[in-house]
XYZ file of N, CA and C in Angstrom:
873
model
N -85.438 -32.885 -31.413
C -85.852 -33.247 -30.182
C -87.073 -33.987 -30.216
N -87.636 -34.740 -28.844
C -88.946 -35.378 -29.182
C -89.149 -35.164 -27.843
N -90.848 -35.287 -27.439
C -91.064 -35.472 -25.621
C -92.194 -36.295 -26.094
N -92.700 -37.045 -24.915
C -93.334 -38.122 -24.764
C -94.516 -37.181 -24.023
N -95.782 -36.937 -24.046
C -96.510 -36.814 -23.365
C -97.813 -37.196 -23.169
N -98.350 -38.005 -22.339
C -99.641 -38.775 -22.267
C -99.070 -40.003 -23.679
N -100.235 -40.581 -23.998
C -100.074 -40.874 -25.341
C -99.512 -40.367 -26.658
N -98.905 -38.797 -26.735
C -98.527 -38.441 -27.805
C -96.884 -38.366 -27.868
N -96.041 -38.843 -28.743
C -95.162 -38.144 -29.405
C -95.033 -36.948 -30.039
N -94.176 -36.441 -29.638
C -94.379 -34.930 -29.973
C -92.301 -34.503 -30.427
N -92.612 -34.185 -31.976
C -90.972 -33.976 -32.506
C -91.497 -32.393 -32.718
N -89.832 -31.496 -32.043
C -89.809 -30.430 -32.169
C -88.602 -30.484 -33.314
N -88.624 -29.146 -33.968
C -87.562 -28.518 -34.775
C -87.544 -27.329 -34.696
N -86.486 -26.265 -35.207
C -86.197 -25.172 -34.759
C -86.094 -24.595 -33.396
N -85.865 -25.424 -32.628
C -85.737 -24.980 -31.204
C -84.911 -25.863 -30.260
N -84.324 -25.265 -29.418
C -83.003 -26.071 -28.677
C -83.473 -26.892 -27.256
N -83.383 -27.955 -26.623
C -83.837 -28.268 -25.252
C -83.628 -27.249 -24.249
N -82.268 -26.579 -24.670
C -81.829 -25.256 -23.476
C -83.452 -24.248 -23.736
N -83.748 -23.992 -25.064
C -84.578 -23.095 -25.111
C -86.095 -23.178 -24.765
N -86.180 -24.616 -24.026
C -87.652 -24.886 -23.806
C -87.529 -24.998 -22.114
N -88.889 -25.128 -21.535
C -88.697 -24.728 -20.029
C -88.456 -26.039 -19.502
N -87.653 -25.994 -18.117
C -87.202 -27.243 -17.080
C -88.001 -28.106 -17.316
N -89.614 -27.783 -17.061
C -90.424 -28.801 -16.742
C -90.712 -29.799 -17.793
N -90.697 -29.129 -19.101
C -90.717 -29.586 -20.526
C -89.820 -31.047 -20.385
N -88.947 -30.272 -20.458
C -87.913 -31.039 -20.497
C -87.549 -32.450 -19.650
N -88.379 -32.824 -18.660
C -88.994 -33.669 -18.052
C -89.397 -35.082 -18.589
N -89.957 -34.425 -19.958
C -90.843 -35.374 -21.071
C -89.979 -35.362 -21.965
N -88.686 -35.172 -22.245
C -87.987 -35.438 -23.456
C -87.874 -37.044 -23.494
N -87.601 -37.312 -24.825
C -87.679 -38.780 -25.311
C -86.289 -38.870 -25.434
N -85.377 -39.491 -24.390
C -83.584 -39.743 -25.238
C -83.734 -40.719 -25.837
N -84.414 -41.876 -26.143
C -84.239 -43.117 -26.909
C -84.181 -42.737 -28.269
N -83.654 -43.728 -29.020
C -83.479 -43.554 -30.412
C -84.839 -43.740 -31.127
N -85.248 -42.870 -31.919
C -86.444 -42.664 -32.509
C -86.838 -44.029 -33.034
N -87.853 -44.801 -32.746
C -88.353 -46.079 -33.625
C -89.398 -46.145 -34.815
N -90.050 -44.678 -34.468
C -91.447 -44.534 -35.225
C -91.897 -42.990 -35.429
N -92.791 -42.897 -36.108
C -92.821 -41.748 -36.479
C -93.798 -40.808 -35.331
N -93.287 -39.899 -34.961
C -93.854 -39.061 -34.301
C -95.453 -38.691 -34.244
N -96.209 -38.698 -33.907
C -97.650 -38.042 -33.508
C -98.120 -36.868 -34.210
N -97.020 -35.787 -33.602
C -97.514 -34.529 -33.901
C -95.917 -33.894 -34.327
N -95.272 -33.168 -35.275
C -94.479 -32.196 -35.680
C -94.492 -30.973 -35.509
N -93.901 -30.177 -34.860
C -94.043 -28.564 -34.442
C -92.733 -28.532 -35.104
N -92.736 -27.282 -35.961
C -91.480 -26.366 -36.395
C -91.935 -24.976 -36.133
N -90.465 -24.616 -35.026
C -90.387 -23.031 -34.552
C -89.593 -22.415 -35.812
N -90.237 -21.150 -35.659
C -89.789 -20.120 -36.577
C -89.623 -18.715 -35.457
N -88.430 -18.081 -35.440
C -88.731 -16.906 -34.754
C -88.123 -15.869 -35.464
N -89.017 -14.905 -35.515
C -89.315 -14.037 -36.253
C -89.371 -12.427 -35.711
N -89.214 -11.235 -36.454
C -89.247 -10.488 -36.003
C -90.560 -9.557 -36.178
N -91.756 -10.309 -36.642
C -93.096 -10.075 -36.983
C -93.827 -11.101 -37.304
N -95.060 -11.146 -36.171
C -95.415 -12.371 -36.473
C -96.912 -12.163 -38.249
N -96.220 -13.584 -38.917
C -97.330 -13.201 -40.085
C -98.928 -13.220 -39.759
N -99.910 -13.136 -40.517
C -101.091 -13.072 -40.588
C -101.620 -13.887 -41.183
N -102.878 -14.535 -40.738
C -103.311 -15.681 -41.540
C -103.819 -15.117 -42.937
N -103.697 -15.825 -43.984
C -103.940 -15.669 -45.791
C -106.174 -15.259 -45.503
N -106.568 -14.942 -46.409
C -107.826 -14.237 -46.051
C -109.095 -15.869 -46.209
N -108.287 -16.603 -46.452
C -109.146 -18.283 -46.934
C -109.296 -18.912 -45.288
N -108.315 -18.052 -44.561
C -108.451 -18.295 -42.999
C -109.697 -17.790 -42.450
N -110.774 -18.248 -41.807
C -111.901 -17.431 -41.160
C -112.161 -17.847 -39.563
N -111.898 -16.234 -39.016
C -111.756 -15.819 -37.619
C -112.985 -16.635 -37.363
N -113.399 -17.558 -36.094
C -114.019 -18.118 -35.485
C -114.518 -18.255 -34.078
N -113.727 -17.187 -33.143
C -113.422 -17.061 -32.144
C -112.367 -16.140 -32.009
N -113.124 -15.498 -30.984
C -111.914 -13.783 -30.018
C -112.264 -13.910 -28.774
N -110.866 -13.936 -28.252
C -110.886 -13.504 -26.739
C -109.753 -12.826 -26.672
N -109.880 -11.826 -25.160
C -108.293 -10.868 -25.036
C -107.182 -11.775 -25.177
N -106.718 -13.202 -25.223
C -105.428 -13.763 -25.475
C -105.544 -14.425 -26.711
N -106.543 -14.749 -27.365
C -106.805 -16.260 -28.315
C -107.437 -15.332 -29.540
N -106.761 -15.779 -30.582
C -107.961 -15.695 -31.384
C -107.893 -16.843 -32.526
N -108.698 -17.402 -32.936
C -108.809 -18.688 -33.568
C -109.362 -18.485 -34.904
N -108.543 -19.226 -35.877
C -109.217 -19.205 -37.176
C -109.033 -20.399 -37.829
N -110.083 -20.711 -38.706
C -110.437 -22.002 -39.252
C -110.288 -21.972 -40.782
N -109.995 -23.206 -41.430
C -109.678 -23.343 -42.900
C -109.909 -25.060 -43.204
N -111.163 -25.748 -43.048
C -111.616 -27.006 -43.368
C -111.325 -27.400 -41.806
N -110.649 -28.448 -41.562
C -110.433 -29.055 -40.660
C -109.376 -28.354 -39.597
N -108.634 -27.591 -40.210
C -107.053 -27.299 -39.779
C -107.603 -26.094 -38.618
N -106.492 -25.564 -37.593
C -106.635 -24.622 -37.018
C -105.376 -23.381 -37.289
N -105.624 -22.060 -37.257
C -104.665 -21.575 -36.272
C -104.861 -20.610 -35.475
N -103.780 -20.455 -34.652
C -104.070 -19.410 -33.406
C -102.966 -18.180 -32.912
N -103.900 -17.193 -32.858
C -103.180 -16.125 -32.558
C -102.988 -16.125 -31.075
N -101.848 -15.847 -30.372
C -101.669 -15.973 -29.033
C -101.141 -15.233 -28.694
N -101.660 -14.455 -27.096
C -101.279 -12.799 -26.536
C -101.203 -13.457 -25.286
N -100.695 -12.301 -24.534
C -100.254 -12.345 -22.802
C -101.563 -10.816 -22.713
N -102.843 -11.361 -21.933
C -103.622 -10.498 -21.353
C -104.252 -9.398 -22.521
N -103.716 -8.952 -23.682
C -104.343 -8.474 -25.248
C -104.037 -8.455 -25.619
N -104.870 -8.338 -27.033
C -104.323 -8.907 -28.222
C -103.282 -7.669 -28.845
N -102.990 -6.630 -28.171
C -101.539 -6.009 -28.226
C -100.377 -6.779 -28.113
N -100.234 -7.719 -27.106
C -99.151 -8.409 -26.730
C -99.478 -9.517 -27.522
N -99.134 -9.942 -28.691
C -99.324 -11.154 -29.572
C -97.900 -11.585 -29.166
N -97.476 -13.154 -29.018
C -96.249 -13.288 -28.832
C -95.883 -14.749 -29.811
N -97.055 -15.626 -30.162
C -96.671 -16.537 -31.305
C -98.048 -16.702 -32.286
N -97.885 -17.340 -33.200
C -99.166 -17.832 -33.920
C -98.498 -19.284 -34.508
N -99.632 -20.294 -33.960
C -99.677 -21.514 -34.329
C -100.458 -21.783 -35.807
N -100.137 -22.544 -36.378
C -100.709 -22.909 -37.808
C -100.526 -23.676 -38.433
N -101.588 -25.120 -38.290
C -101.794 -26.247 -38.776
C -101.635 -25.975 -40.418
N -100.422 -27.577 -40.905
C -100.378 -27.428 -42.294
C -100.813 -28.904 -42.866
N -101.312 -29.518 -41.660
C -102.298 -30.949 -41.852
C -102.357 -31.274 -40.559
N -103.074 -32.839 -40.603
C -103.365 -33.046 -39.019
C -101.952 -33.765 -38.055
N -100.997 -33.686 -39.053
C -99.849 -34.178 -38.178
C -98.965 -33.203 -37.918
N -98.630 -32.046 -38.544
C -97.597 -31.326 -39.044
C -98.187 -29.593 -38.850
N -97.442 -29.033 -37.728
C -98.026 -27.375 -37.649
C -96.555 -26.229 -37.432
N -96.752 -25.370 -38.112
C -95.420 -24.127 -37.934
C -96.083 -23.437 -36.563
N -94.656 -22.776 -35.917
C -95.118 -21.982 -34.945
C -94.164 -20.835 -34.742
N -94.969 -19.409 -35.189
C -93.889 -18.363 -35.300
C -93.755 -17.553 -34.351
N -92.519 -17.605 -33.583
C -92.557 -16.709 -32.137
C -91.974 -15.547 -32.156
N -91.993 -14.331 -31.459
C -91.420 -13.195 -31.814
C -90.440 -13.282 -31.081
N -89.293 -13.077 -31.991
C -87.846 -13.129 -31.240
C -87.356 -12.556 -30.019
N -87.808 -11.143 -30.333
C -87.517 -10.718 -28.820
C -88.406 -11.044 -27.569
N -88.831 -12.123 -28.097
C -89.408 -12.811 -26.342
C -89.141 -13.937 -26.587
N -88.027 -14.474 -27.337
C -87.328 -16.008 -26.998
C -87.122 -16.281 -25.501
N -86.676 -15.658 -24.756
C -86.369 -16.046 -23.490
C -87.544 -16.320 -22.692
N -88.908 -15.937 -23.020
C -90.354 -16.009 -22.627
C -90.710 -17.433 -22.858
N -90.147 -17.984 -23.792
C -90.451 -19.509 -24.319
C -90.180 -20.429 -23.131
N -89.277 -19.965 -22.407
C -89.096 -20.871 -21.560
C -90.109 -20.867 -20.163
N -91.165 -19.985 -20.471
C -92.476 -19.979 -19.601
C -93.101 -21.136 -19.600
N -93.584 -21.971 -18.902
C -94.204 -23.210 -19.088
C -95.563 -23.156 -19.954
N -96.426 -22.157 -19.054
C -97.567 -21.802 -20.123
C -97.517 -21.583 -21.514
N -96.660 -20.809 -21.811
C -96.321 -20.058 -23.285
C -95.687 -20.941 -23.830
N -94.756 -21.765 -23.523
C -94.039 -22.829 -24.353
C -95.555 -23.620 -25.018
N -96.155 -24.329 -23.284
C -97.161 -25.615 -23.821
C -98.249 -24.890 -24.806
N -98.626 -23.400 -24.269
C -99.845 -23.173 -25.086
C -99.559 -23.153 -26.872
N -98.341 -22.569 -27.068
C -97.637 -23.029 -28.580
C -98.237 -24.015 -29.022
N -98.090 -25.251 -28.583
C -98.751 -26.444 -29.062
C -99.833 -27.207 -29.087
N -100.754 -26.393 -28.378
C -102.417 -26.634 -28.740
C -102.476 -27.876 -28.482
N -101.939 -28.924 -27.351
C -101.818 -30.065 -27.471
C -103.249 -30.545 -26.844
N -104.511 -29.838 -26.640
C -105.901 -30.459 -25.859
C -106.041 -30.716 -27.161
N -106.109 -30.520 -28.738
C -106.181 -30.703 -29.608
C -105.934 -32.212 -30.515
N -104.923 -32.409 -30.763
C -104.453 -34.246 -30.803
C -104.960 -34.851 -29.338
N -104.876 -34.421 -28.251
C -105.308 -35.440 -27.202
C -106.690 -35.744 -27.212
N -107.292 -34.716 -27.451
C -109.086 -34.759 -27.513
C -109.142 -36.083 -28.028
N -108.436 -35.990 -29.007
C -108.789 -37.261 -30.218
C -108.422 -38.400 -29.614
N -107.694 -38.467 -28.658
C -107.574 -40.021 -27.982
C -108.061 -40.085 -26.929
N -109.196 -38.979 -26.405
C -109.675 -39.315 -25.041
C -109.345 -38.812 -24.241
N -107.983 -38.251 -23.866
C -107.405 -37.639 -23.062
C -107.735 -36.014 -22.907
N -107.676 -35.205 -21.647
C -108.146 -34.292 -21.167
C -107.108 -33.552 -20.097
N -107.000 -32.411 -20.123
C -106.302 -31.782 -18.770
C -106.935 -31.022 -17.978
N -106.794 -31.458 -16.625
C -107.553 -31.303 -15.634
C -107.240 -30.663 -14.634
N -107.672 -29.192 -14.152
C -107.157 -28.666 -13.146
C -107.265 -29.141 -11.915
N -106.154 -29.704 -11.151
C -106.099 -30.402 -9.699
C -104.611 -30.878 -9.572
N -104.890 -30.822 -8.112
C -103.454 -31.667 -7.626
C -103.150 -33.156 -7.832
N -102.489 -33.222 -7.877
C -102.636 -35.146 -8.591
C -101.259 -35.483 -7.720
N -101.994 -36.457 -6.768
C -101.287 -37.200 -5.611
C -101.199 -38.363 -6.009
N -99.935 -39.420 -5.772
C -99.427 -40.356 -5.785
C -99.824 -40.856 -4.587
N -100.503 -41.784 -3.900
C -100.795 -42.438 -2.691
C -100.611 -43.855 -2.943
N -99.204 -44.687 -2.722
C -99.047 -46.193 -2.803
C -99.153 -46.395 -4.448
N -98.793 -45.423 -5.016
C -99.008 -45.842 -6.682
C -100.160 -45.456 -7.380
N -101.252 -44.951 -6.545
C -102.569 -44.851 -7.035
C -102.679 -43.231 -7.079
N -103.351 -42.939 -7.907
C -103.672 -41.710 -8.318
C -105.102 -40.997 -7.578
N -104.749 -40.106 -6.831
C -105.908 -39.298 -6.177
C -105.658 -37.980 -6.462
N -107.110 -37.112 -7.303
C -106.733 -35.918 -7.866
C -107.751 -34.983 -7.023
N -107.304 -33.819 -6.499
C -108.411 -32.907 -5.776
C -108.430 -31.633 -6.713
N -109.451 -31.287 -7.018
C -109.994 -30.336 -8.123
C -111.012 -29.316 -7.443
N -111.005 -28.328 -8.352
C -112.248 -27.455 -7.875
C -111.853 -26.067 -8.341
N -112.381 -24.904 -8.462
C -111.903 -23.864 -8.775
C -110.516 -23.332 -7.968
N -110.028 -22.404 -8.614
C -108.662 -21.764 -7.923
C -108.836 -20.925 -6.599
N -108.095 -21.319 -5.639
C -108.251 -20.887 -4.458
C -109.040 -21.272 -3.499
N -109.449 -22.910 -3.952
C -110.351 -23.451 -2.835
C -109.930 -24.178 -1.769
N -108.167 -24.722 -1.993
C -107.632 -25.180 -0.860
C -107.405 -26.768 -1.699
N -106.864 -26.802 -2.904
C -106.492 -28.152 -3.576
C -105.210 -28.176 -2.844
N -104.045 -27.101 -3.002
C -102.800 -27.353 -2.671
C -102.592 -27.643 -1.203
N -103.545 -27.199 -0.584
C -103.175 -26.660 0.772
C -103.889 -28.107 1.083
N -105.043 -29.017 0.993
C -105.457 -30.175 1.235
C -104.614 -31.067 0.782
N -103.689 -31.081 -0.387
C -102.718 -32.019 -0.765
C -101.419 -31.527 -0.109
N -101.047 -30.699 0.550
C -99.810 -30.390 1.734
C -100.037 -31.261 2.925
N -101.571 -31.366 3.247
C -102.058 -31.957 4.598
C -101.957 -33.556 4.387
N -102.149 -34.042 3.121
C -102.132 -35.348 3.114
C -100.715 -36.004 3.294
N -99.825 -35.281 2.277
C -98.276 -35.180 2.215
C -97.742 -35.313 4.076
N -98.242 -34.446 4.710
C -97.747 -34.295 6.014
C -98.450 -35.153 6.800
N -99.618 -35.725 6.851
C -100.058 -36.545 7.804
C -100.650 -38.044 7.234
N -100.735 -38.370 6.015
C -100.699 -39.520 5.393
C -99.744 -40.227 4.896
N -99.242 -41.560 5.478
C -97.842 -41.818 4.937
C -98.025 -42.434 3.136
N -96.885 -42.472 2.693
C -96.655 -42.968 1.652
C -97.714 -42.026 0.320
N -97.573 -40.750 0.519
C -98.170 -40.129 -0.096
C -97.109 -38.785 -0.923
N -97.651 -38.744 -2.156
C -96.370 -37.632 -2.658
C -97.313 -36.656 -3.742
N -96.844 -35.458 -3.808
C -97.982 -35.006 -4.930
C -96.797 -34.775 -6.123
N -97.371 -35.086 -7.269
C -96.726 -35.127 -8.332
C -97.003 -34.076 -9.275
N -98.142 -33.482 -9.143
C -98.224 -32.106 -9.699
C -99.373 -31.070 -9.208
N -98.918 -29.898 -8.899
C -99.653 -29.224 -8.140
C -101.057 -28.295 -8.352
N -100.943 -27.967 -10.006
C -101.919 -27.601 -10.487
C -102.768 -28.368 -12.225
N -101.964 -29.336 -12.564
C -102.716 -30.074 -13.646
C -102.314 -31.558 -13.841
N -103.020 -32.179 -14.374
C -102.909 -33.964 -14.638
C -103.310 -34.229 -15.901
N -103.130 -35.472 -16.784
C -103.760 -35.427 -17.877
C -104.511 -36.708 -17.671
N -105.832 -36.603 -18.005
C -106.774 -38.082 -17.930
C -106.564 -38.408 -19.046
N -106.515 -39.903 -19.347
C -106.252 -40.724 -20.571
C -106.930 -41.982 -19.889
N -108.040 -42.503 -20.902
C -108.571 -43.860 -20.761
C -107.391 -44.904 -21.362
N -107.349 -46.164 -20.492
C -106.323 -47.107 -20.989
C -107.506 -48.393 -21.676
N -106.720 -49.309 -22.471
C -107.408 -50.438 -23.461
C -108.322 -51.151 -22.512
N -107.873 -51.733 -20.947
C -108.717 -52.386 -21.023
C -109.692 -51.901 -19.939
N -109.993 -50.594 -19.724
C -111.201 -50.123 -19.311
C -110.297 -49.210 -18.215
N -110.773 -48.140 -17.154
C -110.390 -47.681 -16.449
C -109.669 -46.379 -17.043
N -108.895 -45.595 -16.010
C -108.456 -44.426 -16.388
C -106.953 -44.158 -16.196
N -105.765 -43.589 -16.334
C -104.247 -43.690 -16.585
C -104.137 -41.771 -16.213
N -103.481 -41.491 -14.827
C -102.843 -39.774 -14.915
C -101.575 -40.309 -15.220
N -101.367 -39.098 -16.169
C -100.053 -38.864 -16.601
C -99.732 -37.019 -16.058
N -98.397 -37.027 -15.558
C -98.123 -35.758 -15.477
C -97.902 -34.996 -16.442
N -97.831 -33.817 -16.220
C -98.104 -32.413 -17.125
C -97.363 -31.199 -17.051
N -96.242 -30.783 -17.912
C -95.444 -30.094 -17.745
C -95.614 -28.540 -17.612
N -96.981 -28.310 -16.929
C -97.150 -26.822 -16.397
C -97.787 -27.588 -14.907
N -96.966 -26.531 -13.791
C -97.386 -27.118 -12.416
C -98.174 -25.667 -12.028
N -98.455 -24.451 -12.537
C -98.353 -23.683 -12.155
C -97.714 -22.980 -10.601
N -98.176 -22.394 -9.879
C -97.311 -21.443 -8.774
C -96.887 -22.748 -7.636
N -97.261 -23.810 -8.008
C -96.837 -25.013 -6.719
C -95.954 -25.398 -7.035
N -94.972 -25.219 -8.034
C -93.556 -25.548 -8.418
C -93.388 -26.896 -8.479
N -94.374 -27.893 -8.754
C -94.353 -29.355 -8.278
C -94.426 -30.010 -9.713
N -93.469 -30.556 -10.372
C -94.163 -31.138 -11.690
C -93.091 -32.231 -11.616
N -93.824 -33.516 -11.873
C -93.090 -34.832 -12.230
C -93.949 -35.547 -13.371
N -92.840 -36.388 -14.042
C -93.643 -37.168 -15.238
C -93.540 -38.564 -14.759
N -94.706 -39.049 -14.406
C -95.143 -40.172 -13.593
C -96.670 -40.271 -14.219
N -97.060 -41.799 -14.281
C -98.049 -41.931 -14.730
C -98.961 -43.368 -13.463
N -99.816 -42.937 -13.083
C -100.491 -43.899 -12.391
C -102.005 -44.144 -12.466
N -102.559 -45.353 -12.071
C -103.646 -45.777 -12.375
C -104.575 -44.658 -11.575
N -106.346 -43.933 -12.361
C -106.783 -43.283 -11.380
C -107.521 -44.281 -10.454
N -107.617 -43.619 -9.457
C -108.531 -44.250 -8.182
C -109.719 -43.349 -7.821
N -109.603 -42.040 -7.465
C -110.599 -41.257 -7.576
C -110.382 -39.829 -7.919
N -111.565 -38.954 -7.808
C -111.554 -37.375 -7.941
C -112.763 -37.315 -6.853
N -111.871 -36.062 -6.395
C -112.310 -35.334 -5.048
C -112.366 -34.032 -5.236
N -113.722 -33.412 -5.849
C -113.962 -32.063 -5.502
C -114.068 -31.371 -4.432
N -113.189 -30.813 -3.994
C -112.939 -29.724 -2.991
C -113.826 -28.447 -2.604
N -114.182 -28.750 -1.468
C -115.330 -27.039 -0.917
C -114.741 -26.909 0.434
N -114.945 -25.556 0.565
C -114.639 -25.189 2.202
C -115.762 -25.186 2.856
N -115.539 -25.184 4.121
C -116.638 -25.599 5.206
C -115.649 -25.765 6.659
N -116.678 -24.870 7.570
C -115.982 -25.486 8.860
C -115.704 -26.753 9.593
N -116.504 -27.883 9.101
C -116.530 -29.182 9.226
C -115.731 -29.886 8.002
N -115.725 -31.263 8.582
C -115.355 -32.152 7.046
C -116.341 -32.902 6.928
N -116.919 -33.246 5.679
C -118.237 -34.256 5.483
C -118.187 -34.722 4.086
N -118.373 -35.279 3.695
C -118.522 -35.911 2.028
C -120.197 -35.400 1.984
N -120.173 -34.891 0.970
C -121.794 -33.854 0.444
C -122.144 -35.251 -0.603
N -123.260 -35.511 -0.631
C -123.647 -36.627 -1.711
C -123.998 -35.583 -2.872
N -123.669 -36.037 -3.894
C -124.192 -35.316 -5.345
C -124.508 -36.119 -6.486
N -125.329 -35.736 -7.212
C -125.812 -36.431 -8.328
C -124.761 -36.573 -9.826
N -124.757 -37.527 -10.260
C -123.810 -38.000 -11.257
C -123.788 -36.656 -12.243
N -125.169 -35.925 -12.682
C -125.030 -34.750 -13.320
C -124.108 -33.606 -12.771
N -124.418 -33.020 -11.573
C -123.309 -32.143 -10.607
C -121.759 -32.534 -10.599
N -121.612 -33.965 -10.458
C -120.022 -34.093 -11.153
C -119.607 -34.062 -12.266
N -120.540 -34.441 -13.240
C -120.183 -34.032 -14.461
C -120.175 -32.978 -14.797
N -120.685 -31.761 -14.406
C -121.098 -30.218 -14.909
C -119.360 -30.091 -14.053
N -119.318 -30.504 -12.744
C -117.949 -29.934 -11.869
C -116.718 -30.584 -12.916
N -116.570 -31.671 -13.735
C -115.981 -31.933 -14.299
C -115.514 -31.115 -15.093
N -116.374 -30.865 -16.138
C -116.186 -30.338 -17.167
C -115.615 -28.559 -17.115
N -116.009 -27.962 -15.892
C -115.658 -26.819 -15.392
C -114.280 -27.019 -15.429
N -113.498 -28.119 -15.006
C -112.154 -27.939 -14.960
C -111.533 -28.675 -15.947
N -111.839 -28.756 -16.746
C -111.418 -29.740 -17.487
C -111.041 -28.389 -18.936
N -109.950 -28.651 -19.694
C -109.691 -27.889 -20.954
C -110.610 -28.119 -22.135
N -111.354 -27.625 -22.792
C -112.288 -28.011 -23.360
C -112.164 -26.826 -24.714
N -112.242 -27.069 -26.124
C -111.951 -26.197 -27.106
C -113.718 -25.880 -27.871
N -114.201 -25.060 -26.485
C -115.916 -24.658 -27.083
C -116.139 -24.007 -28.282
N -115.234 -23.563 -28.871
C -115.478 -23.007 -30.194
C -115.357 -24.043 -31.420
N -114.924 -25.366 -30.933
C -115.032 -26.518 -31.838
C -116.176 -27.267 -31.647
N -117.688 -26.831 -32.177
C -118.255 -28.213 -32.094
C -117.916 -29.291 -32.063
N -117.300 -29.924 -32.821
C -116.913 -31.543 -32.845
C -116.221 -32.222 -31.758
N -115.185 -31.178 -31.225
C -114.327 -31.472 -30.310
C -115.217 -31.602 -29.016
N -115.859 -30.236 -28.940
C -116.667 -29.994 -27.795
C -117.917 -31.527 -27.399
N -118.580 -31.957 -28.526
C -119.528 -32.717 -28.591
C -118.848 -34.013 -27.952
N -117.122 -34.457 -28.461
C -116.712 -35.549 -28.293
C -116.057 -35.589 -26.577
N -115.738 -34.362 -25.779
C -115.347 -34.337 -24.940
C -116.510 -34.377 -23.809
N -117.670 -33.593 -24.362
C -118.622 -34.197 -23.347
C -119.218 -35.627 -23.523
N -119.007 -36.161 -24.420
C -119.578 -37.509 -24.162
C -118.221 -38.405 -23.941
N -117.290 -37.937 -23.944
C -116.075 -38.741 -22.953
C -115.998 -38.506 -21.589
N -116.487 -37.305 -21.377
C -116.388 -36.886 -19.753
C -117.598 -37.681 -18.984
N -118.928 -37.556 -19.877
C -119.942 -38.275 -19.221
C -119.426 -39.946 -19.118
N -118.806 -40.578 -19.873
C -118.639 -41.789 -19.320
C -117.390 -41.947 -18.531
N -116.278 -40.776 -18.321
C -115.824 -40.892 -17.430
C -116.389 -40.770 -15.780
N -117.467 -39.765 -16.025
C -118.584 -39.787 -14.626
C -118.848 -40.964 -14.324
N -119.458 -41.656 -15.188
C -120.233 -43.097 -15.248
C -119.296 -44.073 -14.457
N -117.953 -44.203 -14.756
C -117.088 -45.129 -14.387
C -116.086 -44.656 -13.624
N -116.307 -43.887 -12.703
C -114.900 -43.180 -11.760
C -115.335 -42.985 -10.752
N -114.963 -43.096 -9.686
C -115.317 -42.543 -8.267
C -115.151 -41.429 -7.897
N -115.966 -40.667 -7.938
C -116.199 -39.181 -7.816
C -116.836 -38.698 -6.557
N -115.851 -37.594 -5.648
C -116.680 -37.028 -4.456
C -116.713 -35.817 -4.261
N -117.842 -35.127 -3.597
C -117.696 -33.779 -3.334
C -117.223 -33.789 -1.626
N -116.063 -32.906 -1.474
C -115.612 -33.190 0.141
C -115.631 -31.517 0.768
N -116.689 -31.647 1.495
C -116.682 -30.081 2.049
C -115.661 -30.107 3.208
N -114.881 -29.363 3.601
C -113.744 -29.791 4.499
C -113.325 -28.262 5.034
N -112.368 -27.829 6.099
C -111.277 -27.242 6.856
C -110.222 -27.389 6.290
N -109.123 -26.599 6.669
C -107.900 -27.252 6.387
C -107.158 -27.406 7.434
N -108.010 -28.136 8.712
C -106.979 -29.039 9.928
C -106.262 -30.188 9.198
N -105.503 -30.768 10.502
C -105.150 -32.099 9.807
C -106.163 -33.338 9.720
N -107.437 -33.126 10.634
C -108.430 -33.953 10.757
C -108.877 -34.038 9.244
N -109.013 -33.320 8.373
C -109.509 -33.104 7.456
C -109.018 -34.152 6.294
N -107.863 -34.085 6.376
C -107.033 -35.426 5.621
C -107.184 -36.648 6.200
N -107.435 -36.847 7.174
C -107.736 -38.191 7.807
C -109.068 -38.484 7.838
N -110.244 -37.989 7.718
C -111.275 -37.990 7.519
C -111.705 -38.349 5.917
N -110.893 -37.793 4.933
C -111.327 -38.303 3.352
C -110.303 -39.688 3.800
N -109.474 -39.741 4.316
C -108.437 -41.444 3.959
C -109.037 -42.130 4.368
N -110.078 -42.207 5.811
C -110.808 -42.946 5.994
C -111.896 -43.245 5.365
N -112.891 -42.386 5.108
C -113.747 -42.746 4.008
C -113.773 -43.365 2.845
N -112.176 -42.779 1.819
C -112.034 -43.837 0.784
C -111.428 -45.188 1.120
N -110.866 -45.277 1.983
C -110.242 -46.398 2.553
C -111.533 -47.579 2.841
N -112.347 -47.577 3.419
C -113.745 -48.000 4.367
C -114.342 -48.445 3.059
N -114.414 -47.306 1.689
C -115.139 -48.123 0.962
C -114.561 -48.556 -0.106
N -112.776 -48.971 -0.243
C -112.552 -49.695 -0.888
C -111.699 -48.950 -2.429
N -112.289 -47.568 -2.121
C -111.794 -46.994 -3.469
C -109.995 -46.998 -3.455
N -109.573 -47.192 -2.499
C -107.951 -46.561 -2.318
C -107.375 -48.156 -1.371
N -106.126 -48.494 -1.237
C -106.084 -49.432 -0.739
C -104.946 -49.150 0.145
């Protein structure tokens, strides 16, 4: 079984189509394989998770994850809430192959979007290609990608719904995440992502990036001028970065600084009335950012 997510072709063994989440099935590659997959994952369903051998060094610990490293390879112990509730162990064999050990008694939970995708640790191979997962609402406006980003609860989904209701030719393609990828001729392409949070909106589509808008709450509607540095910091705060990996962190910061300099980024302070959608649409249209 193969999935195509962004630039990656992923091959899965030891698990069936019916055992993975419905949203991930949208990314299935049903064409005959004509090339070697970029990554190959083998699932093993076990009664008890194996522990990394002593030659794996623990380098990072949080209440839901422990990271081990051996040379350039990683092992991750994954948990829900605290480390007494571990559900999977991800272990890299080499740069292309990894084993995933998943608790047999929790097999039904594999159909949960976040649990399944966390097992694949895709941000590692994606960042090597300059691609990053952004916390945002992903809109398709006339074939152009508009991203509303910002902290949880700031109103991204509400503002996206206003656009769909009041701005013709607008659809939400993902209410929670999108994948940013550079394209060879310059610019960026936005790709659907198999995790969509509580929005329930998930589509596997690709569109050229036109703008990123950071949403803030305010009684009135206005674009707030910001420096490139502030937009860079805002972008970094909403992108998935493996901060425990110095090499990948440096690359991510370099890539995101370039993206910030090449991309239309705005900070929009707004209320959640229909006029908020019209005001932003006028601003983006008058500047020629969208057509």
